[in-house]
């Protein structure tokens, strides 16, 4: 198994912004469904259940509580 190449910071910023726009477009009623579907599509691209489970755990670890200042 090869280690994936990390995204360039500029690419990461562009993808973050595009993801945020897509979440907004999905709307609050479909936000969770959109994110779950996106995760499943990306899991298919990764193709390794253990790495996908590790990514889920990493994403959940130290997840910040939203604050009004972040709005």
GROMACS .gro file of C-alpha atoms in nm:
model
   71
    1UNK     CA    1   0.000   0.000   0.000
    2UNK     CA    2   0.140   0.339  -0.097
    3UNK     CA    3   0.105   0.650   0.114
    4UNK     CA    4  -0.098   0.918  -0.064
    5UNK     CA    5   0.074   1.245  -0.148
    6UNK     CA    6  -0.060   1.526   0.073
    7UNK     CA    7  -0.249   1.803  -0.101
    8UNK     CA    8  -0.065   2.125  -0.173
    9UNK     CA    9  -0.193   2.393   0.070
   10UNK     CA   10  -0.342   2.596  -0.219
   11UNK     CA   11  -0.529   2.291  -0.347
   12UNK     CA   12  -0.651   2.216   0.005
   13UNK     CA   13  -0.782   2.572   0.040
   14UNK     CA   14  -0.960   2.556  -0.297
   15UNK     CA   15  -1.119   2.221  -0.215
   16UNK     CA   16  -1.223   2.343   0.130
   17UNK     CA   17  -1.395   2.645  -0.025
   18UNK     CA   18  -1.565   2.432  -0.291
   19UNK     CA   19  -1.681   2.185  -0.027
   20UNK     CA   20  -1.822   2.468   0.185
   21UNK     CA   21  -2.009   2.602  -0.119
   22UNK     CA   22  -2.150   2.256  -0.195
   23UNK     CA   23  -2.266   2.216   0.166
   24UNK     CA   24  -2.439   2.553   0.143
   25UNK     CA   25  -2.599   2.454  -0.188
   26UNK     CA   26  -2.724   2.127  -0.035
   27UNK     CA   27  -2.897   2.331   0.237
   28UNK     CA   28  -2.941   2.259   0.605
   29UNK     CA   29  -3.207   1.993   0.543
   30UNK     CA   30  -2.973   1.786   0.323
   31UNK     CA   31  -2.634   1.878   0.473
   32UNK     CA   32  -2.583   1.551   0.664
   33UNK     CA   33  -2.698   1.344   0.368
   34UNK     CA   34  -2.462   1.532   0.135
   35UNK     CA   35  -2.164   1.484   0.369
   36UNK     CA   36  -2.236   1.113   0.416
   37UNK     CA   37  -2.267   1.066   0.039
   38UNK     CA   38  -1.945   1.258  -0.022
   39UNK     CA   39  -1.765   1.045   0.237
   40UNK     CA   40  -1.887   0.722   0.074
   41UNK     CA   41  -1.775   0.840  -0.271
   42UNK     CA   42  -1.432   0.930  -0.133
   43UNK     CA   43  -1.410   0.598   0.055
   44UNK     CA   44  -1.463   0.426  -0.281
   45UNK     CA   45  -1.169   0.623  -0.421
   46UNK     CA   46  -0.947   0.528  -0.125
   47UNK     CA   47  -1.048   0.164  -0.153
   48UNK     CA   48  -0.907   0.064   0.187
   49UNK     CA   49  -1.152   0.008   0.472
   50UNK     CA   50  -0.889   0.044   0.746
   51UNK     CA   51  -0.769   0.381   0.610
   52UNK     CA   52  -1.129   0.500   0.580
   53UNK     CA   53  -1.203   0.399   0.939
   54UNK     CA   54  -0.886   0.578   1.054
   55UNK     CA   55  -0.995   0.891   0.866
   56UNK     CA   56  -1.335   0.879   1.036
   57UNK     CA   57  -1.170   0.852   1.378
   58UNK     CA   58  -0.927   1.133   1.295
   59UNK     CA   59  -1.210   1.360   1.178
   60UNK     CA   60  -1.406   1.299   1.496
   61UNK     CA   61  -1.108   1.338   1.731
   62UNK     CA   62  -1.099   1.681   1.897
   63UNK     CA   63  -1.386   1.804   1.680
   64UNK     CA   64  -1.445   2.163   1.788
   65UNK     CA   65  -1.780   2.286   1.912
   66UNK     CA   66  -1.916   2.550   1.676
   67UNK     CA   67  -1.910   2.899   1.818
   68UNK     CA   68  -2.093   3.216   1.726
   69UNK     CA   69  -1.763   3.378   1.636
   70UNK     CA   70  -1.716   3.119   1.359
   71UNK     CA   71  -2.037   3.222   1.184
   0.00000   0.00000   0.00000
